[in-house]
mmCIF file of C-alpha atoms in Angstrom:
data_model
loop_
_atom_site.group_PDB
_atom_site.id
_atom_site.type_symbol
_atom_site.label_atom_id
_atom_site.label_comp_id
_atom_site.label_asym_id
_atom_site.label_seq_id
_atom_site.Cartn_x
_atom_site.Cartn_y
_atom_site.Cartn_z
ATOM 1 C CA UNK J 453 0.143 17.056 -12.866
ATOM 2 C CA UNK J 454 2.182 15.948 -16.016
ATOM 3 C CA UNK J 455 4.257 13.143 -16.053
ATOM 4 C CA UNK J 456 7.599 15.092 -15.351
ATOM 5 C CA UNK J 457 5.782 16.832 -12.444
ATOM 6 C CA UNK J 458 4.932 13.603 -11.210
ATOM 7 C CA UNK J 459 8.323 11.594 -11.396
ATOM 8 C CA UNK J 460 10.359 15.185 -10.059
ATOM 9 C CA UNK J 461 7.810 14.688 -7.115
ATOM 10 C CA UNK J 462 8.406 10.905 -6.479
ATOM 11 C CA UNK J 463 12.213 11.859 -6.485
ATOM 12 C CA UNK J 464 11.907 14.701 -4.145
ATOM 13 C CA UNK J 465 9.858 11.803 -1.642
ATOM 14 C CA UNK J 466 12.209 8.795 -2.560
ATOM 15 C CA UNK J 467 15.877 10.683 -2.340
ATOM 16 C CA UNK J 468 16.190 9.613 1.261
ATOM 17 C CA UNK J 469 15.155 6.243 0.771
ATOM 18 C CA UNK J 470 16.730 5.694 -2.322
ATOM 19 C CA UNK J 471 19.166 7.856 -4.507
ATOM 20 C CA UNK J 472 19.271 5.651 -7.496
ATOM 21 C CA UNK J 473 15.378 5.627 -7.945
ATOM 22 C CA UNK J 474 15.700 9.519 -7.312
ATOM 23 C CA UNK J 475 18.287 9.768 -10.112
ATOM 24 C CA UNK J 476 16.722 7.502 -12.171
ATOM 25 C CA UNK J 477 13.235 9.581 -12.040
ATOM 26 C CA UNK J 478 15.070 12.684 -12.421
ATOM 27 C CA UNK J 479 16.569 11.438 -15.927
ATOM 28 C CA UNK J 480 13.120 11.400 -17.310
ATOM 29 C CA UNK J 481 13.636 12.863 -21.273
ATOM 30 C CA UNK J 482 11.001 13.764 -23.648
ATOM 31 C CA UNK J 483 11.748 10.321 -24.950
ATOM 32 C CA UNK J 484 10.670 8.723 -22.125
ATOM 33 C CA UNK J 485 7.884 11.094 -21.947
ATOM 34 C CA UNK J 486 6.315 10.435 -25.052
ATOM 35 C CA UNK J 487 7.030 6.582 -24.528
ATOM 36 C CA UNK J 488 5.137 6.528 -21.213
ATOM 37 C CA UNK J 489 2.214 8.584 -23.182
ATOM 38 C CA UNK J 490 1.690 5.311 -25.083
ATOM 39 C CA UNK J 491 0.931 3.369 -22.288
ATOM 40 C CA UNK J 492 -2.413 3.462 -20.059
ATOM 41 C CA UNK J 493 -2.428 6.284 -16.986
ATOM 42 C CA UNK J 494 -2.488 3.861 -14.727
ATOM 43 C CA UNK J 495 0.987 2.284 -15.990
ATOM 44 C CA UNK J 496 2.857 5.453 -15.675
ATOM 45 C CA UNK J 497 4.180 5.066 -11.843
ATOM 46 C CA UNK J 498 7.716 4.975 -11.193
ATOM 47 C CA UNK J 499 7.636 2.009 -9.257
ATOM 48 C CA UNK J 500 6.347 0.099 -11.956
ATOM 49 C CA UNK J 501 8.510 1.458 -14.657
ATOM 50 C CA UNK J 502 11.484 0.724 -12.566
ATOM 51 C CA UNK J 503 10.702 -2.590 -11.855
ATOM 52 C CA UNK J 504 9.808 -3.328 -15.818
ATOM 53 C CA UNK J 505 13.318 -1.819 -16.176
ATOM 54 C CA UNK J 506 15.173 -3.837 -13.913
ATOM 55 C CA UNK J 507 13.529 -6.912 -15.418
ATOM 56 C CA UNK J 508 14.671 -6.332 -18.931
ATOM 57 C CA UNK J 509 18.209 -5.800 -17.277
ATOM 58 C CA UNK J 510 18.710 -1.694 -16.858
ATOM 59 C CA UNK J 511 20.989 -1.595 -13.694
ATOM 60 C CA UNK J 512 19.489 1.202 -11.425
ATOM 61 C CA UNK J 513 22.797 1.918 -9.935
ATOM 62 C CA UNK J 514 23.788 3.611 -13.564
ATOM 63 C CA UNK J 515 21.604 6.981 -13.681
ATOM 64 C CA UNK J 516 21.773 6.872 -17.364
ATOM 65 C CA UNK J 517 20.201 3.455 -17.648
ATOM 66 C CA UNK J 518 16.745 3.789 -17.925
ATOM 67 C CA UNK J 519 16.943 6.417 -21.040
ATOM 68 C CA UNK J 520 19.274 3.849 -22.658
ATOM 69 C CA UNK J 521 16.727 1.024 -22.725
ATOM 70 C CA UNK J 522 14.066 3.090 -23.672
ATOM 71 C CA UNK J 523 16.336 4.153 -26.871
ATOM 72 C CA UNK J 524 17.455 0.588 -27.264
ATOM 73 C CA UNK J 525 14.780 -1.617 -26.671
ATOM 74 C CA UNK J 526 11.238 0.697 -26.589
ATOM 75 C CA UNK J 527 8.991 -2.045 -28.379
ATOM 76 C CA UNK J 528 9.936 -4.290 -25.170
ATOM 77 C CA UNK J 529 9.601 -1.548 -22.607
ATOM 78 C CA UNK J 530 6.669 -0.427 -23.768
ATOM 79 C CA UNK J 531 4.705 -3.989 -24.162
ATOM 80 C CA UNK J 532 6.146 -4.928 -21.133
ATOM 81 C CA UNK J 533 5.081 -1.693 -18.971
ATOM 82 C CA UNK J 534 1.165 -2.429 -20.569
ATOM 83 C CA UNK J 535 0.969 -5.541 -19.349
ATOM 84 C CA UNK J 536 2.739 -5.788 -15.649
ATOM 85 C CA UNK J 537 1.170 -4.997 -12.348
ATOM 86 C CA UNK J 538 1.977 -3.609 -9.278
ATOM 87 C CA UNK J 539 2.438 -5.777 -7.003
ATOM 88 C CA UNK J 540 4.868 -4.848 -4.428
ATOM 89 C CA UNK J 541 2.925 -4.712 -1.244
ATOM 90 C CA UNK J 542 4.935 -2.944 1.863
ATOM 91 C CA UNK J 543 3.413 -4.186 5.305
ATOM 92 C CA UNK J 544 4.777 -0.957 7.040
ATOM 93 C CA UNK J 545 1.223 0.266 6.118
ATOM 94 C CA UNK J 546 -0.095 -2.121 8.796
ATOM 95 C CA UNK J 547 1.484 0.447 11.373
ATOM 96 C CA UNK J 548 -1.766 2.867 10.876
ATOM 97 C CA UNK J 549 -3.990 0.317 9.873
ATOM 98 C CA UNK J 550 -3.562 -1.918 13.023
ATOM 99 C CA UNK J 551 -5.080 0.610 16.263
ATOM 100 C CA UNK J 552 -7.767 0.874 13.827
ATOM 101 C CA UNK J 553 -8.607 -3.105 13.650
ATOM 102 C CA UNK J 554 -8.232 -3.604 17.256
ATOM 103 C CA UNK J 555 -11.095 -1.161 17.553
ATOM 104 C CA UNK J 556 -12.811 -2.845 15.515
ATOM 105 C CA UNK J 557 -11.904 -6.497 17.155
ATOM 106 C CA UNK J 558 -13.148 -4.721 20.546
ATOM 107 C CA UNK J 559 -16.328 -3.116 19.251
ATOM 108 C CA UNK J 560 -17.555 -6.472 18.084
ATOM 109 C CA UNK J 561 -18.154 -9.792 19.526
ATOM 110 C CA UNK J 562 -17.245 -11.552 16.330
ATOM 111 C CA UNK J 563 -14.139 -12.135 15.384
ATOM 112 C CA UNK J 564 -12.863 -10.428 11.621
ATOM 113 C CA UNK J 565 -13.609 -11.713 8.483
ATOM 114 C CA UNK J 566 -11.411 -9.137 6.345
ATOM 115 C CA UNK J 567 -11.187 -8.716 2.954
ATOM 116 C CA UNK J 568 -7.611 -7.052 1.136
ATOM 117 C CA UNK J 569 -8.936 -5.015 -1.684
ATOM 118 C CA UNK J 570 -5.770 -5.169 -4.167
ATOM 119 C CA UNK J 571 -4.070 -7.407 -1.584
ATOM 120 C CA UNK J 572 -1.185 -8.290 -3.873
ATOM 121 C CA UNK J 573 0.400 -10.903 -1.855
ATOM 122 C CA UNK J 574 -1.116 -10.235 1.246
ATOM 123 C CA UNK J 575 1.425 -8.701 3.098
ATOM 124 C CA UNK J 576 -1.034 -6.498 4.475
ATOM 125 C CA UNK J 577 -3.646 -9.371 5.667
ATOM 126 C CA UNK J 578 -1.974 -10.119 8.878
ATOM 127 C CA UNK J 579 -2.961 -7.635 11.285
ATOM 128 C CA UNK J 580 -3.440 -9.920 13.921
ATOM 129 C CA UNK J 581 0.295 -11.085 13.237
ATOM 130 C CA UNK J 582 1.733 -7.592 13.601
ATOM 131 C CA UNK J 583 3.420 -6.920 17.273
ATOM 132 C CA UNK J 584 3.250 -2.515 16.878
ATOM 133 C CA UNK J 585 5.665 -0.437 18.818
ATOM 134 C CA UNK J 586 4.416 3.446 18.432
ATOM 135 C CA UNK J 587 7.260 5.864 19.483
ATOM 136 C CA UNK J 588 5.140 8.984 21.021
ATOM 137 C CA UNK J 589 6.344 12.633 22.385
ATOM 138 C CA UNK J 590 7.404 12.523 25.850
ATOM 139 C CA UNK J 591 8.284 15.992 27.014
ATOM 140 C CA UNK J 592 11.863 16.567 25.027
ATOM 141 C CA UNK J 593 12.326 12.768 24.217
ATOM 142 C CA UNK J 594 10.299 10.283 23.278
ATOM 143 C CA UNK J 595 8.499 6.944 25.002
ATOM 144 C CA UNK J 596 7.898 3.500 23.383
ATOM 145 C CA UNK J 597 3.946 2.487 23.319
ATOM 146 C CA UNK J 598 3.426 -1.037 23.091
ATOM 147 C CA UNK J 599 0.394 -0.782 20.638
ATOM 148 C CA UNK J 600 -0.949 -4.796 19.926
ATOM 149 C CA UNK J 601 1.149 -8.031 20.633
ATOM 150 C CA UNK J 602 0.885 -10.403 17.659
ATOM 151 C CA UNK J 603 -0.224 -13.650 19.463
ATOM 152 C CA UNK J 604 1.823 -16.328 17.540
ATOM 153 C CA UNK J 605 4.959 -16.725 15.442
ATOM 154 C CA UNK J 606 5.870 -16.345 12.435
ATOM 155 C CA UNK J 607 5.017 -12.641 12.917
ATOM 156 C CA UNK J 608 6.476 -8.937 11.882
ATOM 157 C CA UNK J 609 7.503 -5.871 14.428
ATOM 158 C CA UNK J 610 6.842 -2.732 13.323
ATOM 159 C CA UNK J 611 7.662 0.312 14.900
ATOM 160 C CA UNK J 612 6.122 3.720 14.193
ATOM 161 C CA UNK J 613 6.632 7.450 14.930
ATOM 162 C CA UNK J 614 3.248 8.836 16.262
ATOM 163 C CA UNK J 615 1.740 11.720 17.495
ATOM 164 C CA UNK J 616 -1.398 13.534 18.438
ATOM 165 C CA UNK J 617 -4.431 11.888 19.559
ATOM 166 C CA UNK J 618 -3.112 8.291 19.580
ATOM 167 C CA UNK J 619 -5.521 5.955 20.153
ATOM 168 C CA UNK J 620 -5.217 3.262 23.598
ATOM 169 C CA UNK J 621 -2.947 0.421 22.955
ATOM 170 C CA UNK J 622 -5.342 -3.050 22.222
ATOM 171 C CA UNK J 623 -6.007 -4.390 24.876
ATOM 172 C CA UNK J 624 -6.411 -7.890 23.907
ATOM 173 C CA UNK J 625 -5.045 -9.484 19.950
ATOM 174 C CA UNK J 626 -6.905 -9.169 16.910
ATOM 175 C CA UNK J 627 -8.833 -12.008 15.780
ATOM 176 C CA UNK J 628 -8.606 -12.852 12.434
ATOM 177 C CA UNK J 629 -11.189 -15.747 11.558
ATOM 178 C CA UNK J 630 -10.685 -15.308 7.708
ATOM 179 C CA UNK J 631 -8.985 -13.454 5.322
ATOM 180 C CA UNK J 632 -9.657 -12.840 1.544
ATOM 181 C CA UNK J 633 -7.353 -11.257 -0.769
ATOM 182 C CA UNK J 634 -8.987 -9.999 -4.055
ATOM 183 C CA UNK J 635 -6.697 -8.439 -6.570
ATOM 184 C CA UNK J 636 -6.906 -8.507 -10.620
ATOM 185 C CA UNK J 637 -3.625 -10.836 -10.316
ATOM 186 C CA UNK J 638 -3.555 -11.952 -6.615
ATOM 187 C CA UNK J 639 0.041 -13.583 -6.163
ATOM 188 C CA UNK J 640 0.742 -16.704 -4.389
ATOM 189 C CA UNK J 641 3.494 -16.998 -2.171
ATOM 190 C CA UNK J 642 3.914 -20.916 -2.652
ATOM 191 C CA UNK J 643 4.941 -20.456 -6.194
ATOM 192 C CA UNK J 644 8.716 -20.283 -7.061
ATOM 193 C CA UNK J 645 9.823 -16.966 -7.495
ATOM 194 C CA UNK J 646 7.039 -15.061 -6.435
ATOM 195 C CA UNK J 647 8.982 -13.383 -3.695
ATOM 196 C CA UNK J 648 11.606 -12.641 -6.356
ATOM 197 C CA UNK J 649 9.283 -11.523 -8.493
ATOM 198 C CA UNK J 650 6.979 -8.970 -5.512
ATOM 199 C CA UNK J 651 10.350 -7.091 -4.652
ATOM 200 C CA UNK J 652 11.358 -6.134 -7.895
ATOM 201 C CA UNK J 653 9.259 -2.523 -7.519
ATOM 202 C CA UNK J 654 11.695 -2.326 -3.927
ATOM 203 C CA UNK J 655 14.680 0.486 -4.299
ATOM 204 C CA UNK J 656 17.659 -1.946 -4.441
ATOM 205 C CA UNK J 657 18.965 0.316 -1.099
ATOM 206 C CA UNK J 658 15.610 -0.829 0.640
ATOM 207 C CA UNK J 659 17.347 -4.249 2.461
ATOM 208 C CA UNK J 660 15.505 -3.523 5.554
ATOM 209 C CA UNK J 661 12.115 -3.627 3.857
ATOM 210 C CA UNK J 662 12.690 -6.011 2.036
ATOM 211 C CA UNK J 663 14.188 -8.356 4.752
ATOM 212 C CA UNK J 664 10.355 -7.181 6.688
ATOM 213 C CA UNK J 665 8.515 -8.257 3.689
ATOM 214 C CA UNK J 666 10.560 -11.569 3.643
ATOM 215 C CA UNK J 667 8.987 -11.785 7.409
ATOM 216 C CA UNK J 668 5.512 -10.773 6.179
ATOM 217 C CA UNK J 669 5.944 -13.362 3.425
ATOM 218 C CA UNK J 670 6.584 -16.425 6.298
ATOM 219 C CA UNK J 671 3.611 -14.967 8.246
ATOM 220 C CA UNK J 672 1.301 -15.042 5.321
ATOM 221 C CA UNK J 673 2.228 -18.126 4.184
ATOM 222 C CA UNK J 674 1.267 -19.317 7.791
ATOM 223 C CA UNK J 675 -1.975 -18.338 7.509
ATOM 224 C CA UNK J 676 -2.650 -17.645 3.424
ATOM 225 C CA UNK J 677 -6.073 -15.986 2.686
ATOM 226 C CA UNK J 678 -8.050 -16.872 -0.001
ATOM 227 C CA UNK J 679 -7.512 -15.502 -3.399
ATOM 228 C CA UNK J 680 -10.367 -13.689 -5.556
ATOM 229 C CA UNK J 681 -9.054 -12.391 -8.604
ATOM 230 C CA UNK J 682 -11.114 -9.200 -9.663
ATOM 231 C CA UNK J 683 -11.398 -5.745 -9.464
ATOM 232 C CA UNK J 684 -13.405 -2.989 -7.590
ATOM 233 C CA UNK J 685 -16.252 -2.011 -7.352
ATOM 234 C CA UNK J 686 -17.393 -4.987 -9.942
ATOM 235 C CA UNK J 687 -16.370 -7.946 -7.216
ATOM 236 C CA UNK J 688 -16.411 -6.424 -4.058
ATOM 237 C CA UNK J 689 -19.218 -8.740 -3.080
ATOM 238 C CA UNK J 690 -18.236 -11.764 -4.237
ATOM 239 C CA UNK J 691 -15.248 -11.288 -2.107
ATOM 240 C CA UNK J 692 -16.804 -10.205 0.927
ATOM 241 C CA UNK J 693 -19.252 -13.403 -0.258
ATOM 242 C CA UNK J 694 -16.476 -15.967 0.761
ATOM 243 C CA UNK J 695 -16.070 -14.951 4.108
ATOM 244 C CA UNK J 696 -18.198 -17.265 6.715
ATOM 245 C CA UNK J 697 -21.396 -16.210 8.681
ATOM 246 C CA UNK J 698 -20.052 -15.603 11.879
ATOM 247 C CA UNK J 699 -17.484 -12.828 10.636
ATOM 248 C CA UNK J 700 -17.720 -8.706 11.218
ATOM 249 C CA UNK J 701 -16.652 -8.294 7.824
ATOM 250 C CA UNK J 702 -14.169 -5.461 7.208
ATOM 251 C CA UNK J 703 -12.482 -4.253 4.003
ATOM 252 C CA UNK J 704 -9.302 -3.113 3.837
ATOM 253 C CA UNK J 705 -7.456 -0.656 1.713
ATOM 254 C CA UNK J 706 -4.079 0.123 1.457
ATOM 255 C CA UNK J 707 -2.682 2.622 -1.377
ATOM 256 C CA UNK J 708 -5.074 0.492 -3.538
ATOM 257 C CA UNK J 709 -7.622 3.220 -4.562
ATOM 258 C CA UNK J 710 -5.192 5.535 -6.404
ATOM 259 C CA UNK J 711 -4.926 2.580 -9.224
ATOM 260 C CA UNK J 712 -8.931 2.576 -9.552
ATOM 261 C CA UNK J 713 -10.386 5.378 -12.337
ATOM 262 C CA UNK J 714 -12.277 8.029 -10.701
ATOM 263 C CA UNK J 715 -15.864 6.637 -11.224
ATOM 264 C CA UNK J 716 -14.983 3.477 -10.433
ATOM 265 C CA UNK J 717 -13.541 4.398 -7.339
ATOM 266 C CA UNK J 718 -16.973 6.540 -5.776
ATOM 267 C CA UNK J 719 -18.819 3.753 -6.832
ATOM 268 C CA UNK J 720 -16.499 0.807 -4.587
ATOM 269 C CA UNK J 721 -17.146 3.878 -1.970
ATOM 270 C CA UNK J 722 -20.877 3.918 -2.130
ATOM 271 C CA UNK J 723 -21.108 0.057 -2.251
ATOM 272 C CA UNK J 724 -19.436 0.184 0.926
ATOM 273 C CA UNK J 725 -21.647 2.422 2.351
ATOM 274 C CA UNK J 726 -24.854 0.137 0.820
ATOM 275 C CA UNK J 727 -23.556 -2.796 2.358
ATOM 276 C CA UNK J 728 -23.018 -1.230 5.464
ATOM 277 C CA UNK J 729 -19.607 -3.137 5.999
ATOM 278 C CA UNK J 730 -17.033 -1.622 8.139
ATOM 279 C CA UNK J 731 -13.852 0.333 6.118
ATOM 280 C CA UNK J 732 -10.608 1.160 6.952
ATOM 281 C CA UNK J 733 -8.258 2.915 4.672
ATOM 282 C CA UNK J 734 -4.786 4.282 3.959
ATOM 283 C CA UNK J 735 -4.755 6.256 0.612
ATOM 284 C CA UNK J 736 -3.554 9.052 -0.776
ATOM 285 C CA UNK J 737 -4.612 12.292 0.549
ATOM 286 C CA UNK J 738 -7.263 13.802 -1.427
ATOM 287 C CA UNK J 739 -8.261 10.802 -3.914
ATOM 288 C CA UNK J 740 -11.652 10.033 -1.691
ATOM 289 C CA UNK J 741 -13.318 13.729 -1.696
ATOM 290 C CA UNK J 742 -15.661 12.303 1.285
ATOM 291 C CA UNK J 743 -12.983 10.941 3.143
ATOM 292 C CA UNK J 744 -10.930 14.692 2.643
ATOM 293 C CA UNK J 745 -13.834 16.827 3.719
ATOM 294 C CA UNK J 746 -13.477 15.088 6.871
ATOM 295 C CA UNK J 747 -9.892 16.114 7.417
ATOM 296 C CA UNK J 748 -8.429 19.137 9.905
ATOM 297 C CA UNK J 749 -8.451 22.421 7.684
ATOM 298 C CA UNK J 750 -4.903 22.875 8.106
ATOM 299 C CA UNK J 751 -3.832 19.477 6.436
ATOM 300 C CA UNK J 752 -1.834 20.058 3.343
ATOM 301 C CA UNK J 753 -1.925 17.721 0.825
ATOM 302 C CA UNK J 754 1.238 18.329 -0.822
ATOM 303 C CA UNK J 755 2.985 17.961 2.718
ATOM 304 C CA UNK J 756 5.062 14.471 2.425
ATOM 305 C CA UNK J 757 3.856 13.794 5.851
ATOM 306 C CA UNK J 758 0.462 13.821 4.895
ATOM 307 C CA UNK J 759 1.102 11.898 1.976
ATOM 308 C CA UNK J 760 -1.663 8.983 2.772
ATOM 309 C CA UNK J 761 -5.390 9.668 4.894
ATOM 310 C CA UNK J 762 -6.198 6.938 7.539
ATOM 311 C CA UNK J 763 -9.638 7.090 7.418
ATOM 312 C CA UNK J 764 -12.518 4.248 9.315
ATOM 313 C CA UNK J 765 -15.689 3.953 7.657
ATOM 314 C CA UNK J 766 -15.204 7.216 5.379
ATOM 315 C CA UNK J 767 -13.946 9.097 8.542
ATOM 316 C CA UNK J 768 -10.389 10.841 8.378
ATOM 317 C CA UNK J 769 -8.879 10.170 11.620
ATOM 318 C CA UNK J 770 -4.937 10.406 10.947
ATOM 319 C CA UNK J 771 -2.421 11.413 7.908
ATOM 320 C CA UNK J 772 0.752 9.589 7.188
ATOM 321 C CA UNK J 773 4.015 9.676 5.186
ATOM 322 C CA UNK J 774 3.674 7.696 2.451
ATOM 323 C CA UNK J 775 5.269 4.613 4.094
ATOM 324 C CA UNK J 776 3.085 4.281 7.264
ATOM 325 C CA UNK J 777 6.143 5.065 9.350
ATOM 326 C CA UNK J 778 5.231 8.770 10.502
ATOM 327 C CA UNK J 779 1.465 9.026 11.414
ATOM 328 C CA UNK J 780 -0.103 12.106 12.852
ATOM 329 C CA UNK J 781 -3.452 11.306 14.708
ATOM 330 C CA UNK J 782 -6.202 14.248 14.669
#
């Protein structure tokens, strides 16, 4: 896929979200073609570039915006697009990921010990502080499913849309005895302007995800996991080394794969599979080839409501839109 096939693509997914990041991906040039060729692959998103934009002051409301500062000021787009991370973390993934944890909380005895792989801020590390509301087909309409009641405030409601073989609503919460968040630049909530700072990738029109991640944000900071800064597969164990004895030990990913080089990435999957640790994971659909030979044959890829693969232990076992919001169990 080249670049312009790539950011006409994220507009197509983001135009009902957000019509300024749609415009803004559609004004793409060769000039900002070429400039993002100087930067690494794995710098290229639009959610980064957009949020490097908005930091060196291009307004995202004007459509012409982004071409003007990479006329006007490329030296500083371009060092500054190297050098930043993504780090906007979106806890609507949790909606997925959470019917898979209970599971997990019910198969075992012990309570989790989980470890975030590219955790961000964490925003994804409270499962147990998640209360899940699945709405489900019911004849012409559709029913509410209580799926998992977060057991203590400060928590986050999500609600999904769900459908096929959804699994049985916990029946008792998830218990969290430790979290660890490893990421190459693992962001701590305490600090001023951190919050500020994690947003910036959010589509300015996005007030109701970002007023949810200022709720994750409380909920983390009530229980804040312990940071590892590193990469995958190179630290995977010394992450999953800080968690205590008495912990089932689960990794979690969460759109985090797609950012790790090819290689890289079968090698974090076959250390998983060494250590015989349990894995659940939203990514996109196709980017773990075991994961996508375990999918339904009549899964498309390309479909936006297939967007990410739910997947336990290397398993498929759902698809999703790309925000966690639309999940279709198999």
């Amino acid at each position: 896929m080249t670049t312009r096939d790539r950011y006409a693509a994220y507009a197509e997914r983001i135009e009902g979200v957000s019509p300024t990041y749609a415009a803004w991906a559609r004004s793409l040039d060769e000039h900002l073609v070429r400039l993002l060729d100087e930067v690494p692959p794995t710098q290229r998103q639009p959610e980064l570039l957009f949020a490097v934009a908005r930091r060196l002051g291009a307004d995202p409301s004007d459509p012409g915006a982004l071409r003007a500062l990479g006329r006007e000021a490329r030296p500083a787009l371009v060092a500054a697009l190297t050098a930043a991370t993504m780090q906007a973390n979106d806890p609507r993934r949790l909606g997925p990921v959470v019917p898979l944890l209970a599971a997990v909380a019910t198969d075992s005895a012990r309570p989790i010990g989980l470890v975030d792989v590219g955790a961000s801020a964490g925003l994804c590390s409270i499962p147990d502080r998640v209360t899940l509301d699945y709405r489900v087909p019911d004849g012409d309409s559709t029913r509410t499913v209580r799926m998992h009641t977060a057991p203590t405030e400060p928590s986050i409601h999500l609600v999904a849309d769900a459908r096929g073989a959804v699994p049985a609503p916990a029946t008792a919460p998830i218990r969290v005895a430790a979290r660890v968040a490893l990421d190459p630049h693992p962001v701590d909530l305490a600090t001023t302007g951190a919050f500020d700072r994690l947003v910036e990738a959010v589509p300015p029109e996005a007030l109701e995800r970002t007023a949810l991640m200022r709720e994750a944000a409380r909920a983390t900071l009530a229980e804040p996991p312990v940071r590892v800064v590193g990469r995958v597969p190179d630290d995977l164990d010394r992450a999953l080394d800080r968690l205590p004895d008495h912990c089932e030990p689960v990794v979690l990913t969460t759109g985090t794969l797609v950012y790790v080089p090819g290689r890289e990435r079968q090698r974090f999957v076959d250390r998983i599979h060494e250590l015989g640790v349990r894995w659940i994971a939203l990514e996109r659909t196709g980017i773990l080839s075991g994961v996508a030979a375990t999918l339904p044959p009549e899964v498309d890829p390309d479909d936006p409501a297939a967007f990410a693969t739910l997947s336990l232990d290397g398993q498929a076992v759902a698809v999703s839109d790309a925000f966690g919001t639309e999940i279709r169990w198999s």
